[in-house]
PDB file of C-alpha atoms in Angstrom:
ATOM      1  CA  UNK G1497       0.000   0.000   0.000  1.00 69.00           C
ATOM      2  CA  UNK G1498       2.750   2.442   0.917  1.00 73.00           C
ATOM      3  CA  UNK G1499       5.309   1.354  -1.674  1.00 77.00           C
ATOM      4  CA  UNK G1500       2.972   0.953  -4.672  1.00 77.00           C
ATOM      5  CA  UNK G1501       3.496   4.440  -6.182  1.00 78.00           C
ATOM      6  CA  UNK G1502       7.279   3.909  -6.207  1.00 80.00           C
ATOM      7  CA  UNK G1503       7.093   1.045  -8.726  1.00 86.00           C
ATOM      8  CA  UNK G1504       3.473   0.321  -9.711  1.00 89.00           C
ATOM      9  CA  UNK G1505       4.214  -2.713 -11.898  1.00 90.00           C
ATOM     10  CA  UNK G1506       6.325  -4.417  -9.246  1.00 91.00           C
ATOM     11  CA  UNK G1507       4.045  -3.695  -6.294  1.00 88.00           C
ATOM     12  CA  UNK G1508       0.914  -4.596  -8.262  1.00 90.00           C
ATOM     13  CA  UNK G1509       2.434  -8.040  -8.837  1.00 92.00           C
ATOM     14  CA  UNK G1510       3.440  -8.292  -5.169  1.00 89.00           C
ATOM     15  CA  UNK G1511      -0.095  -7.262  -4.185  1.00 87.00           C
ATOM     16  CA  UNK G1512      -1.731  -9.789  -6.516  1.00 91.00           C
ATOM     17  CA  UNK G1513       0.520 -12.568  -5.242  1.00 92.00           C
ATOM     18  CA  UNK G1514      -0.286 -11.579  -1.654  1.00 88.00           C
ATOM     19  CA  UNK G1515      -4.025 -11.564  -2.346  1.00 89.00           C
ATOM     20  CA  UNK G1516      -3.878 -15.001  -3.980  1.00 91.00           C
ATOM     21  CA  UNK G1517      -1.871 -16.519  -1.118  1.00 91.00           C
ATOM     22  CA  UNK G1518      -4.100 -14.843   1.469  1.00 87.00           C
ATOM     23  CA  UNK G1519      -7.302 -16.022  -0.231  1.00 86.00           C
ATOM     24  CA  UNK G1520      -5.998 -19.586  -0.490  1.00 87.00           C
ATOM     25  CA  UNK G1521      -5.021 -19.632   3.185  1.00 87.00           C
ATOM     26  CA  UNK G1522      -8.356 -18.136   4.251  1.00 82.00           C
ATOM     27  CA  UNK G1523     -10.284 -20.656   2.134  1.00 80.00           C
ATOM     28  CA  UNK G1524      -8.343 -23.520   3.724  1.00 84.00           C
ATOM     29  CA  UNK G1525      -9.001 -22.031   7.158  1.00 80.00           C
ATOM     30  CA  UNK G1526     -12.732 -21.546   6.522  1.00 75.00           C
ATOM     31  CA  UNK G1527     -13.473 -24.794   4.651  1.00 76.00           C
ATOM     32  CA  UNK G1528     -10.920 -27.442   5.601  1.00 80.00           C
ATOM     33  CA  UNK G1529      -9.829 -26.728   9.158  1.00 80.00           C
ATOM     34  CA  UNK G1530     -13.253 -26.257  10.750  1.00 77.00           C
ATOM     35  CA  UNK G1531     -15.675 -28.866  11.985  1.00 81.00           C
ATOM     36  CA  UNK G1532     -18.817 -26.856  11.217  1.00 82.00           C
ATOM     37  CA  UNK G1533     -18.498 -25.453   7.740  1.00 79.00           C
ATOM     38  CA  UNK G1534     -20.430 -22.239   7.212  1.00 79.00           C
ATOM     39  CA  UNK G1535     -22.776 -21.916   4.253  1.00 82.00           C
ATOM     40  CA  UNK G1536     -21.044 -20.882   1.038  1.00 81.00           C
ATOM     41  CA  UNK G1537     -22.449 -17.329   1.108  1.00 85.00           C
ATOM     42  CA  UNK G1538     -21.253 -16.776   4.693  1.00 83.00           C
ATOM     43  CA  UNK G1539     -17.836 -18.308   3.926  1.00 81.00           C
ATOM     44  CA  UNK G1540     -17.406 -16.007   0.917  1.00 83.00           C
ATOM     45  CA  UNK G1541     -18.423 -13.017   3.052  1.00 85.00           C
ATOM     46  CA  UNK G1542     -15.852 -13.994   5.682  1.00 85.00           C
ATOM     47  CA  UNK G1543     -13.149 -14.445   3.039  1.00 86.00           C
ATOM     48  CA  UNK G1544     -13.948 -11.048   1.488  1.00 89.00           C
ATOM     49  CA  UNK G1545     -14.077  -9.328   4.875  1.00 90.00           C
ATOM     50  CA  UNK G1546     -10.794 -10.995   5.888  1.00 88.00           C
ATOM     51  CA  UNK G1547      -9.139  -9.705   2.740  1.00 90.00           C
ATOM     52  CA  UNK G1548     -10.532  -6.233   3.410  1.00 92.00           C
ATOM     53  CA  UNK G1549      -9.281  -6.458   6.998  1.00 91.00           C
ATOM     54  CA  UNK G1550      -5.779  -7.354   5.805  1.00 89.00           C
ATOM     55  CA  UNK G1551      -5.763  -4.320   3.499  1.00 91.00           C
ATOM     56  CA  UNK G1552      -6.972  -2.068   6.333  1.00 93.00           C
ATOM     57  CA  UNK G1553      -4.315  -3.329   8.714  1.00 92.00           C
ATOM     58  CA  UNK G1554      -1.718  -2.957   5.939  1.00 90.00           C
ATOM     59  CA  UNK G1555      -2.771   0.660   5.404  1.00 91.00           C
ATOM     60  CA  UNK G1556      -2.604   1.399   9.112  1.00 92.00           C
ATOM     61  CA  UNK G1557       0.680  -0.346   9.885  1.00 91.00           C
ATOM     62  CA  UNK G1558       2.419   0.641   6.633  1.00 90.00           C
ATOM     63  CA  UNK G1559       1.293   4.256   6.960  1.00 91.00           C
ATOM     64  CA  UNK G1560       2.687   4.405  10.492  1.00 90.00           C
ATOM     65  CA  UNK G1561       5.875   2.460   9.775  1.00 90.00           C
ATOM     66  CA  UNK G1562       6.790   4.565   6.747  1.00 88.00           C
ATOM     67  CA  UNK G1563       5.431   7.912   7.901  1.00 90.00           C
ATOM     68  CA  UNK G1564       8.946   9.385   7.992  1.00 88.00           C
ATOM     69  CA  UNK G1565       9.528   8.245   4.402  1.00 86.00           C
ATOM     70  CA  UNK G1566       6.120   9.231   2.966  1.00 88.00           C
ATOM     71  CA  UNK G1567       4.393  11.617   5.383  1.00 91.00           C
ATOM     72  CA  UNK G1568       1.608  12.854   3.075  1.00 91.00           C
ATOM     73  CA  UNK G1569       0.719   9.303   2.049  1.00 91.00           C
ATOM     74  CA  UNK G1570       0.839   8.101   5.661  1.00 92.00           C
ATOM     75  CA  UNK G1571      -1.514  10.903   6.706  1.00 94.00           C
ATOM     76  CA  UNK G1572      -4.118   9.421   4.347  1.00 94.00           C
ATOM     77  CA  UNK G1573      -3.404   5.700   4.786  1.00 94.00           C
ATOM     78  CA  UNK G1574      -3.567   5.642   8.599  1.00 95.00           C
ATOM     79  CA  UNK G1575      -7.110   7.051   8.960  1.00 96.00           C
ATOM     80  CA  UNK G1576      -8.330   4.998   5.979  1.00 96.00           C
ATOM     81  CA  UNK G1577      -6.799   1.926   7.574  1.00 95.00           C
ATOM     82  CA  UNK G1578      -8.666   2.604  10.818  1.00 96.00           C
ATOM     83  CA  UNK G1579     -12.033   2.875   9.045  1.00 96.00           C
ATOM     84  CA  UNK G1580     -11.472  -0.022   6.619  1.00 95.00           C
ATOM     85  CA  UNK G1581     -10.268  -2.299   9.438  1.00 94.00           C
ATOM     86  CA  UNK G1582     -13.282  -1.507  11.611  1.00 94.00           C
ATOM     87  CA  UNK G1583     -15.759  -2.072   8.766  1.00 94.00           C
ATOM     88  CA  UNK G1584     -14.077  -5.345   7.780  1.00 93.00           C
ATOM     89  CA  UNK G1585     -13.943  -6.542  11.386  1.00 90.00           C
ATOM     90  CA  UNK G1586     -17.674  -5.927  11.798  1.00 90.00           C
ATOM     91  CA  UNK G1587     -18.487  -7.706   8.522  1.00 89.00           C
ATOM     92  CA  UNK G1588     -16.196 -10.658   9.310  1.00 85.00           C
ATOM     93  CA  UNK G1589     -17.772 -11.527  12.659  1.00 83.00           C
ATOM     94  CA  UNK G1590     -21.021 -13.476  12.259  1.00 77.00           C
ATOM     95  CA  UNK G1591     -22.179 -12.564  15.781  1.00 80.00           C
ATOM     96  CA  UNK G1592     -21.711  -8.828  15.278  1.00 81.00           C
ATOM     97  CA  UNK G1593     -24.625  -6.990  13.730  1.00 82.00           C
ATOM     98  CA  UNK G1594     -23.880  -5.007  10.567  1.00 81.00           C
ATOM     99  CA  UNK G1595     -26.043  -2.298  12.150  1.00 85.00           C
ATOM    100  CA  UNK G1596     -22.894  -1.457  14.131  1.00 84.00           C
ATOM    101  CA  UNK G1597     -21.754   0.341  10.973  1.00 88.00           C
ATOM    102  CA  UNK G1598     -24.405   2.998  11.601  1.00 87.00           C
ATOM    103  CA  UNK G1599     -24.001   3.425  15.327  1.00 90.00           C
ATOM    104  CA  UNK G1600     -22.359   5.695  17.881  1.00 94.00           C
ATOM    105  CA  UNK G1601     -19.317   3.382  17.807  1.00 92.00           C
ATOM    106  CA  UNK G1602     -18.895   4.005  14.078  1.00 93.00           C
ATOM    107  CA  UNK G1603     -19.121   7.731  14.785  1.00 95.00           C
ATOM    108  CA  UNK G1604     -16.290   7.347  17.323  1.00 95.00           C
ATOM    109  CA  UNK G1605     -14.215   5.431  14.745  1.00 95.00           C
ATOM    110  CA  UNK G1606     -14.810   8.194  12.174  1.00 96.00           C
ATOM    111  CA  UNK G1607     -13.878  10.875  14.723  1.00 97.00           C
ATOM    112  CA  UNK G1608     -10.661   9.023  15.619  1.00 96.00           C
ATOM    113  CA  UNK G1609      -9.846   8.621  11.929  1.00 97.00           C
ATOM    114  CA  UNK G1610     -10.573  12.317  11.279  1.00 96.00           C
ATOM    115  CA  UNK G1611      -8.436  13.399  14.231  1.00 96.00           C
ATOM    116  CA  UNK G1612      -5.584  11.138  13.112  1.00 95.00           C
ATOM    117  CA  UNK G1613      -5.800  12.567   9.595  1.00 96.00           C
ATOM    118  CA  UNK G1614      -5.724  16.124  10.925  1.00 96.00           C
ATOM    119  CA  UNK G1615      -2.798  15.412  13.258  1.00 94.00           C
ATOM    120  CA  UNK G1616      -0.778  13.437  10.725  1.00 94.00           C
ATOM    121  CA  UNK G1617      -1.458  15.995   7.973  1.00 94.00           C
ATOM    122  CA  UNK G1618      -0.143  18.705  10.271  1.00 93.00           C
ATOM    123  CA  UNK G1619       2.982  16.638  10.956  1.00 92.00           C
ATOM    124  CA  UNK G1620       3.363  15.870   7.243  1.00 90.00           C
ATOM    125  CA  UNK G1621       3.173  19.566   6.365  1.00 90.00           C
ATOM    126  CA  UNK G1622       5.973  20.212   8.842  1.00 85.00           C
ATOM    127  CA  UNK G1623       8.003  17.349   7.368  1.00 71.00           C
ATOM    128  CA  UNK G1624       7.937  18.912   3.900  1.00 62.00           C
ATOM    129  CA  UNK G1625       5.851  16.390   1.952  1.00 50.00           C
ATOM    130  CA  UNK G1626       7.284  13.190   0.531  1.00 52.00           C
ATOM    131  CA  UNK G1627      10.736  12.684   2.007  1.00 49.00           C
ATOM    132  CA  UNK G1628      12.020  10.075  -0.372  1.00 47.00           C
ATOM    133  CA  UNK G1629      12.332  11.051  -4.000  1.00 45.00           C
ATOM    134  CA  UNK G1630      14.627   8.192  -4.984  1.00 44.00           C
ATOM    135  CA  UNK G1631      12.608   5.414  -3.394  1.00 48.00           C
ATOM    136  CA  UNK G1632      14.508   5.252  -0.121  1.00 50.00           C
ATOM    137  CA  UNK G1633      13.463   2.783   2.478  1.00 54.00           C
ATOM    138  CA  UNK G1634      14.073   3.791   6.054  1.00 51.00           C
ATOM    139  CA  UNK G1635      13.071   1.608   8.980  1.00 49.00           C
ATOM    140  CA  UNK G1636      13.536   3.972  11.870  1.00 48.00           C
ATOM    141  CA  UNK G1637      17.113   5.082  11.243  1.00 47.00           C
ATOM    142  CA  UNK G1638      16.054   8.622  10.402  1.00 47.00           C
ATOM    143  CA  UNK G1639      17.510   9.016   6.931  1.00 45.00           C
ATOM    144  CA  UNK G1640      16.138   7.153   3.957  1.00 47.00           C
ATOM    145  CA  UNK G1641      18.310   4.314   2.831  1.00 47.00           C
ATOM    146  CA  UNK G1642      18.929   3.493  -0.784  1.00 49.00           C
ATOM    147  CA  UNK G1643      18.852  -0.087  -1.950  1.00 48.00           C
ATOM    148  CA  UNK G1644      22.464  -0.531  -3.173  1.00 48.00           C
ATOM    149  CA  UNK G1645      22.964  -4.017  -1.707  1.00 46.00           C
ATOM    150  CA  UNK G1646      26.582  -4.424  -2.690  1.00 46.00           C
ATOM    151  CA  UNK G1647      26.761  -2.277  -5.810  1.00 46.00           C
ATOM    152  CA  UNK G1648      29.893  -0.541  -4.559  1.00 48.00           C
ATOM    153  CA  UNK G1649      32.071  -0.860  -1.457  1.00 47.00           C
ATOM    154  CA  UNK G1650      31.360   1.493   1.408  1.00 48.00           C
ATOM    155  CA  UNK G1651      34.060   3.365   3.243  1.00 46.00           C
ATOM    156  CA  UNK G1652      34.194   2.677   6.961  1.00 45.00           C
ATOM    157  CA  UNK G1653      35.782   6.030   7.758  1.00 45.00           C
ATOM    158  CA  UNK G1654      33.765   9.017   8.886  1.00 47.00           C
ATOM    159  CA  UNK G1655      33.248  11.817   6.408  1.00 48.00           C
ATOM    160  CA  UNK G1656      36.330  14.009   6.184  1.00 46.00           C
ATOM    161  CA  UNK G1657      38.395  11.675   8.371  1.00 46.00           C
ATOM    162  CA  UNK G1658      41.328   9.519   7.361  1.00 49.00           C
ATOM    163  CA  UNK G1659      40.311   6.541   5.328  1.00 47.00           C
ATOM    164  CA  UNK G1660      41.227   3.110   6.525  1.00 46.00           C
ATOM    165  CA  UNK G1661      42.866   0.684   4.142  1.00 49.00           C
ATOM    166  CA  UNK G1662      40.403  -1.306   2.124  1.00 50.00           C
ATOM    167  CA  UNK G1663      40.371  -5.054   2.229  1.00 48.00           C
ATOM    168  CA  UNK G1664      40.815  -6.534  -1.225  1.00 48.00           C
ATOM    169  CA  UNK G1665      37.887  -8.527  -2.506  1.00 49.00           C
ATOM    170  CA  UNK G1666      38.193 -12.262  -2.317  1.00 49.00           C
ATOM    171  CA  UNK G1667      38.687 -13.980  -5.597  1.00 49.00           C
ATOM    172  CA  UNK G1668      36.382 -16.920  -5.978  1.00 49.00           C
ATOM    173  CA  UNK G1669      37.997 -20.305  -5.864  1.00 48.00           C
ATOM    174  CA  UNK G1670      36.991 -23.132  -8.145  1.00 48.00           C
ATOM    175  CA  UNK G1671      34.523 -24.282  -5.441  1.00 48.00           C
ATOM    176  CA  UNK G1672      32.751 -20.926  -5.141  1.00 48.00           C
ATOM    177  CA  UNK G1673      30.483 -19.516  -7.835  1.00 47.00           C
ATOM    178  CA  UNK G1674      31.529 -16.130  -9.174  1.00 49.00           C
ATOM    179  CA  UNK G1675      28.953 -13.379  -8.605  1.00 46.00           C
ATOM    180  CA  UNK G1676      29.374 -10.475 -10.969  1.00 48.00           C
ATOM    181  CA  UNK G1677      26.825  -7.717 -11.195  1.00 45.00           C
ATOM    182  CA  UNK G1678      24.045  -9.716  -9.493  1.00 43.00           C
ATOM    183  CA  UNK G1679      23.922  -7.609  -6.334  1.00 43.00           C
ATOM    184  CA  UNK G1680      25.453 -10.245  -4.079  1.00 41.00           C
ATOM    185  CA  UNK G1681      28.493  -8.978  -2.216  1.00 47.00           C
ATOM    186  CA  UNK G1682      30.509 -11.435  -0.164  1.00 44.00           C
TER     187      UNK G1682
END
């Protein structure tokens, strides 16, 4: 949800694969691993609501986790994730009345989502919009990280300080496969 705009083709494929795997696992859980199988209509409703719930939780957790990287996007995904997750949770549970979707509790959920959007939008405006133009991927370290993964050796010396001698790269022996240009640094 958060990464999709960075590479739509790639993350659409990842999303489709995730949906297929999730739907297969949910179908197994709802049809094969239960003693009392629900009617087909109810099982399909549970599978659909479960998928919706996974998207809602993905919006919420991804929007929070990557807020530093994509603040404007996170300010939208988090409140949407709250609402989508609540709606899906209500629809998934057979004992919960769908009338809960038009109740004071739903009003509270909408108020929480609205307040989170307002607060996160304010923080996003202070953060200067989208922080990562090159597709960085920070996980709490502050600065966005690029995805070099071995494309060139990194210096272990601090900026402006004396550089330490570099260790020459190992040459592969006859036993070891040679990795050239595949992103695997050893």
